[in-house]
mmCIF file of C-alpha atoms and ligand atoms in Angstrom:
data_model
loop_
_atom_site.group_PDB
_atom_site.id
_atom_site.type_symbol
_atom_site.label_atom_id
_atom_site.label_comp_id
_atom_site.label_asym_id
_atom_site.label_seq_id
_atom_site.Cartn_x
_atom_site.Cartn_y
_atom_site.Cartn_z
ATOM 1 C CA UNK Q 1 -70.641 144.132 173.365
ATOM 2 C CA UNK Q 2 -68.871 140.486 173.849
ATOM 3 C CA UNK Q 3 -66.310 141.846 176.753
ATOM 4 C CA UNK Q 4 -68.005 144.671 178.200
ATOM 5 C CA UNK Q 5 -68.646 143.505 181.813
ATOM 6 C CA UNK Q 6 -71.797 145.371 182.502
ATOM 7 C CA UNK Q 7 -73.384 143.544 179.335
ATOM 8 C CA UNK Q 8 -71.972 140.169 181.067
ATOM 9 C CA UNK Q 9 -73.752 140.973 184.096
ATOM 10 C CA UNK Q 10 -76.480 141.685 182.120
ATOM 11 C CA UNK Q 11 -76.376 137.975 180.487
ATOM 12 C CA UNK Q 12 -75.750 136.460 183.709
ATOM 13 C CA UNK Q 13 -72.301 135.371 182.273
ATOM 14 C CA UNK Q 14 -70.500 137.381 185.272
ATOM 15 C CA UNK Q 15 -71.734 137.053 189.196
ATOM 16 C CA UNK Q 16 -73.172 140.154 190.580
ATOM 17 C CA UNK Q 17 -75.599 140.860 193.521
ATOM 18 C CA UNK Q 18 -78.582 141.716 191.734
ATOM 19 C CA UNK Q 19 -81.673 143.759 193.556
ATOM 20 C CA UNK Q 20 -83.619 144.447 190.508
ATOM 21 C CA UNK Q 21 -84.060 142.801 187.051
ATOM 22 C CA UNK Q 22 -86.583 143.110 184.028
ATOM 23 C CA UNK Q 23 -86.587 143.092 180.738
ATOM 24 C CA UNK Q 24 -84.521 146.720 179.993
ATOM 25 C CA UNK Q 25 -83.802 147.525 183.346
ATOM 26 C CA UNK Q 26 -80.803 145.669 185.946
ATOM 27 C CA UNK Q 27 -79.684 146.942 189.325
ATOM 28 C CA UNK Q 28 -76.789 145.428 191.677
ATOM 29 C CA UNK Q 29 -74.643 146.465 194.097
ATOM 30 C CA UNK Q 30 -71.183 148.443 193.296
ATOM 31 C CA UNK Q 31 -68.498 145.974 194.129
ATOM 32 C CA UNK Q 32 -66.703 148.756 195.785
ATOM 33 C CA UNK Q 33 -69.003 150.587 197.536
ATOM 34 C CA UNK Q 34 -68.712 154.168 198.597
ATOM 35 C CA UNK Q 35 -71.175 154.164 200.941
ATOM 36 C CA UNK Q 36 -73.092 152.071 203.377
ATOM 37 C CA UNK Q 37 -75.693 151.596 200.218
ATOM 38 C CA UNK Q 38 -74.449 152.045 196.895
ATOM 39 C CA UNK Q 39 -75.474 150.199 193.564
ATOM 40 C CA UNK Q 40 -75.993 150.697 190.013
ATOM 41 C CA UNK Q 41 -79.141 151.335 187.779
ATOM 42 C CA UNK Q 42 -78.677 150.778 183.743
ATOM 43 C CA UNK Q 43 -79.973 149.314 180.818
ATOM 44 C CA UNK Q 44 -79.378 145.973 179.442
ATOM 45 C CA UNK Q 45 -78.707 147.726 176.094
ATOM 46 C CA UNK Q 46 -75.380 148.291 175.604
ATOM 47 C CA UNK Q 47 -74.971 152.820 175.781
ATOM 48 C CA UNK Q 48 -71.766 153.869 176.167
ATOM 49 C CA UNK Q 49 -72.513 157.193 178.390
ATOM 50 C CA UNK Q 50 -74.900 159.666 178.938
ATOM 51 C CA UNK Q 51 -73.271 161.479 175.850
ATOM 52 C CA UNK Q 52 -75.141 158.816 173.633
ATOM 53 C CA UNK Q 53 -78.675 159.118 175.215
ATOM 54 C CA UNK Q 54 -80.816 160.268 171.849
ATOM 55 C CA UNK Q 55 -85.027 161.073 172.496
ATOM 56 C CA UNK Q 56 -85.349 158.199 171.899
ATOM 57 C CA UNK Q 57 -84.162 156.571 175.053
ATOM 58 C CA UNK Q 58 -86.892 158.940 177.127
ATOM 59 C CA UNK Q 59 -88.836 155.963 178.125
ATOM 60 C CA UNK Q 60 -85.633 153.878 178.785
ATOM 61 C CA UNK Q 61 -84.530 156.698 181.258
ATOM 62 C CA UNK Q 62 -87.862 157.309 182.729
ATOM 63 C CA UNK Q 63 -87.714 153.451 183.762
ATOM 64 C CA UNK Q 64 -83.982 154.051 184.545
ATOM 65 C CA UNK Q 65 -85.472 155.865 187.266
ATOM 66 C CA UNK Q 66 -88.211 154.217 187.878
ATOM 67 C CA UNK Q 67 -85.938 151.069 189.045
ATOM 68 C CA UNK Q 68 -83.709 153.816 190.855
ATOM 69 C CA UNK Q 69 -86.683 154.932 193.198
ATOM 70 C CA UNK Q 70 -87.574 151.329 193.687
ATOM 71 C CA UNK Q 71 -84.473 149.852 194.714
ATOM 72 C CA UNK Q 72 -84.152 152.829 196.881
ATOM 73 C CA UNK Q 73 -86.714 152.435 198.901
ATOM 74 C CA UNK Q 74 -86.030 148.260 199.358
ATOM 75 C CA UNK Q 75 -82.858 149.713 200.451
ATOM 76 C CA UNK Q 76 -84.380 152.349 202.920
ATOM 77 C CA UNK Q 77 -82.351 155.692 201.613
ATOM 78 C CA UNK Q 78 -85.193 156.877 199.780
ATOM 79 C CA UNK Q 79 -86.613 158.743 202.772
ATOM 80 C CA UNK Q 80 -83.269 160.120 204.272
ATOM 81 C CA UNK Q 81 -81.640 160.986 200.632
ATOM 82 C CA UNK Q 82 -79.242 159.888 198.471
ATOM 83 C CA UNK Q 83 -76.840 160.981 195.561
ATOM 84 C CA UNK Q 84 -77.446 159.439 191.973
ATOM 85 C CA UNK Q 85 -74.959 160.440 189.235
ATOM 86 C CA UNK Q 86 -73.121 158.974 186.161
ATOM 87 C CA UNK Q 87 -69.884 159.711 185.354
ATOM 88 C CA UNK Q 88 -69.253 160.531 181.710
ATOM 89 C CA UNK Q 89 -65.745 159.769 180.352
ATOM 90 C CA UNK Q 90 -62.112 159.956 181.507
ATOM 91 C CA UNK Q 91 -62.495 163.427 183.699
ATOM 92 C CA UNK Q 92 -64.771 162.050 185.502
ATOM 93 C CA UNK Q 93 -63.447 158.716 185.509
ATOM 94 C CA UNK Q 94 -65.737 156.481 184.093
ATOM 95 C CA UNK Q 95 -64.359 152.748 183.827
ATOM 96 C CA UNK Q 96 -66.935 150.968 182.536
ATOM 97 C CA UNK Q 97 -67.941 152.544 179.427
ATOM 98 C CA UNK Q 98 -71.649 151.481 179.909
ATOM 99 C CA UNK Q 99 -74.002 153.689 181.037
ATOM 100 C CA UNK Q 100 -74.394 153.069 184.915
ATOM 101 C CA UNK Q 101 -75.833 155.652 187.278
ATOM 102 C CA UNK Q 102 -74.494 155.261 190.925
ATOM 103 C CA UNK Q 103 -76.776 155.315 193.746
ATOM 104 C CA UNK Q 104 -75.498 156.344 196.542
ATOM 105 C CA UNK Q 105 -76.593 156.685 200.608
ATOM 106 C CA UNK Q 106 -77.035 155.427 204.682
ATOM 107 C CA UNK Q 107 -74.446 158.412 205.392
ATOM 108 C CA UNK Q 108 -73.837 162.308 204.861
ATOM 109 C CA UNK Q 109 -72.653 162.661 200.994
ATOM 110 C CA UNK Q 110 -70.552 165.364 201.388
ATOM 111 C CA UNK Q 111 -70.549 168.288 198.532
ATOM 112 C CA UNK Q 112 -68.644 168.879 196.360
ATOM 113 C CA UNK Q 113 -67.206 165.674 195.895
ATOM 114 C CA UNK Q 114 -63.720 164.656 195.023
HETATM 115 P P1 AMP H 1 -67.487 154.377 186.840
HETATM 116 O O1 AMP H 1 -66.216 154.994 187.312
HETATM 117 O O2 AMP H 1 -68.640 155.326 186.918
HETATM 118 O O3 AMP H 1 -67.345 153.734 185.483
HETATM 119 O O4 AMP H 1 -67.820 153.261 187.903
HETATM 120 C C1 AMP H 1 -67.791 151.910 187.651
HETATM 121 C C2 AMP H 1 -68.239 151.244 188.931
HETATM 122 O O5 AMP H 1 -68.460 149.890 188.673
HETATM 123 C C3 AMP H 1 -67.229 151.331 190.076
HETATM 124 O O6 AMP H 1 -67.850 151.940 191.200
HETATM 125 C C4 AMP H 1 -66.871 149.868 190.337
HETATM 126 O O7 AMP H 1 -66.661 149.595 191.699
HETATM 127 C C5 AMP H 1 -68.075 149.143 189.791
HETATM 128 N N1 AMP H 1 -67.825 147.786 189.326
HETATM 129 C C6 AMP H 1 -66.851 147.364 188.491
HETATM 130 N N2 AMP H 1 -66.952 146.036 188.260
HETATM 131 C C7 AMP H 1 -68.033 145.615 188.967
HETATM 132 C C8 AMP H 1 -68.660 144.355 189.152
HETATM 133 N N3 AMP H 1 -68.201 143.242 188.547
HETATM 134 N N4 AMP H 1 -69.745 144.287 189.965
HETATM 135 C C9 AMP H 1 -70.215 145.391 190.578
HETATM 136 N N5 AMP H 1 -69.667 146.624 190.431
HETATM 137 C C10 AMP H 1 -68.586 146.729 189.650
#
């Protein structure tokens, strides 16, 4: 996906600050964070939303979360708790239609959200 910016990031063609990189798996922080820690977890592989997951991406999403629990705890919310979610499509206003989940935390996430 040439102009999908996630898949840029991905390439390195687009600056991000990156905590976590492998082969399938990127993390960085959310340009506009929502919280005193807040970055995004996804795959390199371009998925649109959650809505496109098939079984076949179980081990992709078990290291999805793998990488979420390990940049959480570099980042020190693990312990106190934290919100992860990804928004699927325009109700729940997702912008970047490339599978992200949010991490969120280092303050009271309030419930429900907005
Ligand atoms: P969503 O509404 O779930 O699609 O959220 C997209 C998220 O990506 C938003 O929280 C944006 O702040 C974030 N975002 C957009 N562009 C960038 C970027 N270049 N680097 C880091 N985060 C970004």
């Amino acid at each position: 996906m040439e102009e999908c910016i996630f898949c840029k990031i991905a390439r390195g063609e687009m600056a991000s600050d990156m905590l976590y990189s492998d082969d399938d798996v990127i993390a960085f922080r959310d340009i506009n964070p929502q919280a005193p820690v807040h970055f995004l977890v996804l795959p390199r592989e371009h998925i649109v939303s959650a809505l496109d997951l098939t079984p076949d991406d179980a081990v992709l999403l078990s290291r999805i979360f793998e990488v979420i629990n390990i940049v959480a705890e570099k980042e020190d919310i693990a312990e106190s708790g934290m919100r992860v979610l990804t928004n699927v499509g325009r109700a729940a206003e997702q912008i970047v239609l490339h599978l992200h989940f949010h991490v969120l935390g280092g303050r009271r996430l309030h419930w429900p959200p907005g």
